[in-house]
Short mmCIF file of C-alpha atoms in Angstrom, two decimals:
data_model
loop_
_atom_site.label_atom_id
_atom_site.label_comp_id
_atom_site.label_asym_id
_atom_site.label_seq_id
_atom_site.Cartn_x
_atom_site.Cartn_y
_atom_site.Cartn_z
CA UNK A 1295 123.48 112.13 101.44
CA UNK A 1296 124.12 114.31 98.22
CA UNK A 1297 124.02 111.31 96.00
CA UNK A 1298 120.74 110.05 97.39
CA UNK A 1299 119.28 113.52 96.89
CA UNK A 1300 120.58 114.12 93.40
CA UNK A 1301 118.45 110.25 92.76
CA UNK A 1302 115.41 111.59 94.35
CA UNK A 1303 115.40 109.23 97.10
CA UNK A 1304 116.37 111.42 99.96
CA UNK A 1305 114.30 114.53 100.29
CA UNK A 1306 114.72 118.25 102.29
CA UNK A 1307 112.42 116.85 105.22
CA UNK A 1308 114.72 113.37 105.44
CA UNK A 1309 118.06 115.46 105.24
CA UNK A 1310 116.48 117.84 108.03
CA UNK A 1311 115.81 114.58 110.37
CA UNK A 1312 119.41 113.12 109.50
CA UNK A 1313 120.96 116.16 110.69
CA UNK A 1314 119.36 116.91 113.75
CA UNK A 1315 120.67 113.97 115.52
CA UNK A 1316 123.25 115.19 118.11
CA UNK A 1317 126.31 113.21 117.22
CA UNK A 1318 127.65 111.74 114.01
CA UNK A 1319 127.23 108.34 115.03
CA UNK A 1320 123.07 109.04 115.89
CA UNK A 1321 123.29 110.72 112.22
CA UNK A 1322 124.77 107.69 110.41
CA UNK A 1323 122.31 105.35 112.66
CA UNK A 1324 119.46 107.01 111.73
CA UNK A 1325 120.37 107.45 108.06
CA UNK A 1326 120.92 103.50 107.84
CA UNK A 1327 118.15 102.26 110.21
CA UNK A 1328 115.21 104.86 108.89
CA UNK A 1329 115.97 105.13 105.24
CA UNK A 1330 118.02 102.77 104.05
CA UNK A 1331 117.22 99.33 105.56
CA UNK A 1332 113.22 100.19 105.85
CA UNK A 1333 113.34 101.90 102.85
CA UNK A 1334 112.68 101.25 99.54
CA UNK A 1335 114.94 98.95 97.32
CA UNK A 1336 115.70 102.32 94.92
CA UNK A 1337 117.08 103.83 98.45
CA UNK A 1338 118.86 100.75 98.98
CA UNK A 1339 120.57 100.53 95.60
CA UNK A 1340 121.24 104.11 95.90
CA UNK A 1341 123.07 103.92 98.82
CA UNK A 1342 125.14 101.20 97.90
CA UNK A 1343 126.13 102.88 94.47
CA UNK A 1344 127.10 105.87 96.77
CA UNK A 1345 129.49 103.65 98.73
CA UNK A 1346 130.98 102.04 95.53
CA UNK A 1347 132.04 105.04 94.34
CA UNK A 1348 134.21 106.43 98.24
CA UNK A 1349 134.09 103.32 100.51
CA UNK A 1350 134.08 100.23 98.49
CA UNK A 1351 135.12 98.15 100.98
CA UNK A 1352 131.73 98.95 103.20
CA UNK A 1353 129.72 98.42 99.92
CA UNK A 1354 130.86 95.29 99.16
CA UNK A 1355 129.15 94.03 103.05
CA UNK A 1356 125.93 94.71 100.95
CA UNK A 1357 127.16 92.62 98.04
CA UNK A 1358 128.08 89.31 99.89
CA UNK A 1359 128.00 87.42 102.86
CA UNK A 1360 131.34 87.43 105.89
CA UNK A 1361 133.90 85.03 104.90
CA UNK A 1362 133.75 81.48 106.99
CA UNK A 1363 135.60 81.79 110.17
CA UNK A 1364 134.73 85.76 110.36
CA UNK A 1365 131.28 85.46 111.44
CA UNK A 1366 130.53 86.31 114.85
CA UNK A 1367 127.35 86.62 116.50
CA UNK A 1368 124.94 89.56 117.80
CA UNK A 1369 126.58 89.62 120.91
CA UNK A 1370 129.53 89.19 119.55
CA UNK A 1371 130.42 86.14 121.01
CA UNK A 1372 132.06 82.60 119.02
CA UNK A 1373 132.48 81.54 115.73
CA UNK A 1374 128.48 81.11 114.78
CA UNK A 1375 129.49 79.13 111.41
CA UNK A 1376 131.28 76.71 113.45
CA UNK A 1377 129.38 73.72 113.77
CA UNK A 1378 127.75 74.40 109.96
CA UNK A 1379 130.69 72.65 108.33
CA UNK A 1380 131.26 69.74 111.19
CA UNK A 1381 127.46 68.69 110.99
CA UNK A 1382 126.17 67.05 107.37
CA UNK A 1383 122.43 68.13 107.61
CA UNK A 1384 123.38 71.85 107.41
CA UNK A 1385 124.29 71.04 103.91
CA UNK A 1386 120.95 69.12 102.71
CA UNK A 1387 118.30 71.33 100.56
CA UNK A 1388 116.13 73.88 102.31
CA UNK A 1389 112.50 72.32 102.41
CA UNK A 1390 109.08 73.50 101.69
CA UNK A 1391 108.40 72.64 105.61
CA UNK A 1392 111.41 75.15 106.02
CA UNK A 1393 110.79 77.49 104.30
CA UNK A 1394 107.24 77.58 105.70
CA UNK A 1395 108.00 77.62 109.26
CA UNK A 1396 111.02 80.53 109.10
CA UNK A 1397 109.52 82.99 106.47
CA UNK A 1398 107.76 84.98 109.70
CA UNK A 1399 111.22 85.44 111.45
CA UNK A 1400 113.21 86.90 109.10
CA UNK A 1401 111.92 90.47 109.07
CA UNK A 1402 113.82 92.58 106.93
CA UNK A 1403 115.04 90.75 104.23
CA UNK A 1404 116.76 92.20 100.90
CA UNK A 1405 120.12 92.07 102.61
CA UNK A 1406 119.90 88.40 102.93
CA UNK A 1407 118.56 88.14 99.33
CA UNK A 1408 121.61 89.62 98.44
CA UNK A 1409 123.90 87.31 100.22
CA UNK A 1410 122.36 84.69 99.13
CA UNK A 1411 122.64 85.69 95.17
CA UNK A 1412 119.59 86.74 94.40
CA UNK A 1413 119.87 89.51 91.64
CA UNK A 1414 118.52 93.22 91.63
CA UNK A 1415 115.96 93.14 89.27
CA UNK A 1416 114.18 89.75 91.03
CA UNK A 1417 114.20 91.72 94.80
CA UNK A 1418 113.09 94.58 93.60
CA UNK A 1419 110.04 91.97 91.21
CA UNK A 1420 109.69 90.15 94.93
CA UNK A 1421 109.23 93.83 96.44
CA UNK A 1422 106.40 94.42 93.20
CA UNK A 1423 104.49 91.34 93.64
CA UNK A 1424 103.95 91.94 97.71
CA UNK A 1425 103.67 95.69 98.16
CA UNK A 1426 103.81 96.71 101.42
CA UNK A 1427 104.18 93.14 102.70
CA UNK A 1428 107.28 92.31 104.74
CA UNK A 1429 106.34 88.82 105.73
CA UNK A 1430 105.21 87.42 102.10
CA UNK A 1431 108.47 89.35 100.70
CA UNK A 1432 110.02 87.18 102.81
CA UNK A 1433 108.38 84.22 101.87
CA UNK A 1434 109.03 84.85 97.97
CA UNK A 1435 112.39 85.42 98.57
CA UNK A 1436 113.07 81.59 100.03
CA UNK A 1437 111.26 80.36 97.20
CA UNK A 1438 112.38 82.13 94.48
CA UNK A 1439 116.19 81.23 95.88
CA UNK A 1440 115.27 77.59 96.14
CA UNK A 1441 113.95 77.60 92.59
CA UNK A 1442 116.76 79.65 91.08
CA UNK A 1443 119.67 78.33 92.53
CA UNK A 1444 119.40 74.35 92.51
CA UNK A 1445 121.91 72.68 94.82
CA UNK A 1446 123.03 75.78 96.12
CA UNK A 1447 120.08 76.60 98.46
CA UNK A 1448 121.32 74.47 101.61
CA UNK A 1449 120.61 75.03 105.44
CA UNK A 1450 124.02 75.95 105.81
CA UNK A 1451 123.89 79.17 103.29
CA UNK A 1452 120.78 80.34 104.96
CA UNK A 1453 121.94 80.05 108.16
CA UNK A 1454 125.18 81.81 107.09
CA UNK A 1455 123.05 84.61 105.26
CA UNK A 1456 121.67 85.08 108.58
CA UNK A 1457 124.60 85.83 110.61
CA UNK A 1458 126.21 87.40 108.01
CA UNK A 1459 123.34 90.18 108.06
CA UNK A 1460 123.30 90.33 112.20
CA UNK A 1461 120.13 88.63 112.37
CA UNK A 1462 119.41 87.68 116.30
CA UNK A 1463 120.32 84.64 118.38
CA UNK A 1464 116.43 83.70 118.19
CA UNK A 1465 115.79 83.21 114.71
CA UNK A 1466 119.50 81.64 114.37
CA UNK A 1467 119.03 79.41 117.04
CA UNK A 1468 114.97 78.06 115.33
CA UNK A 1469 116.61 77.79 111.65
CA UNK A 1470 119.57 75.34 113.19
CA UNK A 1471 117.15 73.47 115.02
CA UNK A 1472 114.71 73.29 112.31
CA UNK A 1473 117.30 71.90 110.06
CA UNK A 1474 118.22 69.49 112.52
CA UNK A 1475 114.98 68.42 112.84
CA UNK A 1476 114.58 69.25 116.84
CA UNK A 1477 111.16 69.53 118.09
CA UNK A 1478 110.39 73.10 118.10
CA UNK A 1479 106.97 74.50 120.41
CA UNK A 1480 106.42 77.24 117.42
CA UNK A 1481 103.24 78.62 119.87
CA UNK A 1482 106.43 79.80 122.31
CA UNK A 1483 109.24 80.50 119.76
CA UNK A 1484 107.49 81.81 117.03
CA UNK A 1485 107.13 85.60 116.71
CA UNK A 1486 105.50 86.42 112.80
CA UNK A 1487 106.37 89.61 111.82
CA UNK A 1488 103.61 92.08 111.29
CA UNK A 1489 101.73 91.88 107.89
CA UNK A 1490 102.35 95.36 107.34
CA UNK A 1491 105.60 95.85 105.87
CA UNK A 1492 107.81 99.28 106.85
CA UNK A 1493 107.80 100.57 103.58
CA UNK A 1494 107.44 104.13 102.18
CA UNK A 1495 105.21 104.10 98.60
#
């Protein structure tokens, strides 16, 4: 925490709330969870400098996706990349359609920005343009990474990008079958994330 203090992201009053959480594991939770992944992306890059420096090998999980074959879902169950290499729509380009009907589901995003390649400076120009708006962040994202990296931007490395990042079963499951092409009742499955973003100024 003495790193994100010395970069003025971390003040007395967030160090104070860290600390009293009974056990180091609550600490570390709350830490990650409250400040880092709702935070701002100057938190975020703050903490992962922080990690560079002791604990590269946890930094680099904010750098880049799991490997293939080391993915494993929330509930820690199979393989989830498994049938991505065995079935050839995975690999077609994302769509407009897609893009359209996922956006709402991803929630927090930035870490999937990253996997996906997006650079610093355009999350933190995604972040600029919707202030305080989780869902269109979202939204810019996908189609700033469709329109950056051409023939790279498949079902397959979303999908992965989700996993990889411990997104839930729900919004998994809905970007597989939407890139299948299944029928999908979005009045049942679809749950938009608030307009409101989690943000700090």
């Amino acid at each position: 925490m003495d790193h994100l203090i010395s970069d003025l992201v971390f003040d007395f009053d967030d160090y104070e709330d860290v600390e009293s959480k009974q056990t180091r594991r609550a600490q570390a939770t709350a830490l990650v969870k409250s400040y880092i992944i709702t935070g701002s992306l100057k938190r975020f890059k703050s903490f992962r400098n922080a990690l560079d420096r002791n604990q590269r090998h946890l930094a680099q999980l904010l750098y880049q996706p799991f490997p293939e074959g080391q993915g494993q879902s929330a509930a820690g169950g199979a393989d989830e990349h498994e049938d991505l290499s065995t079935d050839a729509r995975y690999s077609q380009m994302v769509t407009e359609d897609f893009v359209r009907n996922i956006y709402a589901d991803i929630g927090e995003w930035k870490g999937i920005a990253v996997s996906l390649g997006l650079s610093d400076a355009l999350i933190e120009q995604i972040e600029y343009d919707n202030v305080r708006n989780l869902s269109l962040q979202s939204r810019q994202m996908l189609v700033e990474w469709r329109s950056n990296k051409v023939g790279e931007a498949t079902y397959k490395a979303f999908i992965r990008a989700l996993i990889s990042n411990r997104k839930g079963p729900r919004v998994v499951d809905k970007a597989k079958k939407l890139a299948r092409g299944d029928v999908i009742d979005f009045s049942v499955t679809t749950t938009p994330v608030s307009e409101q973003s989690r943000y700090e100024p």
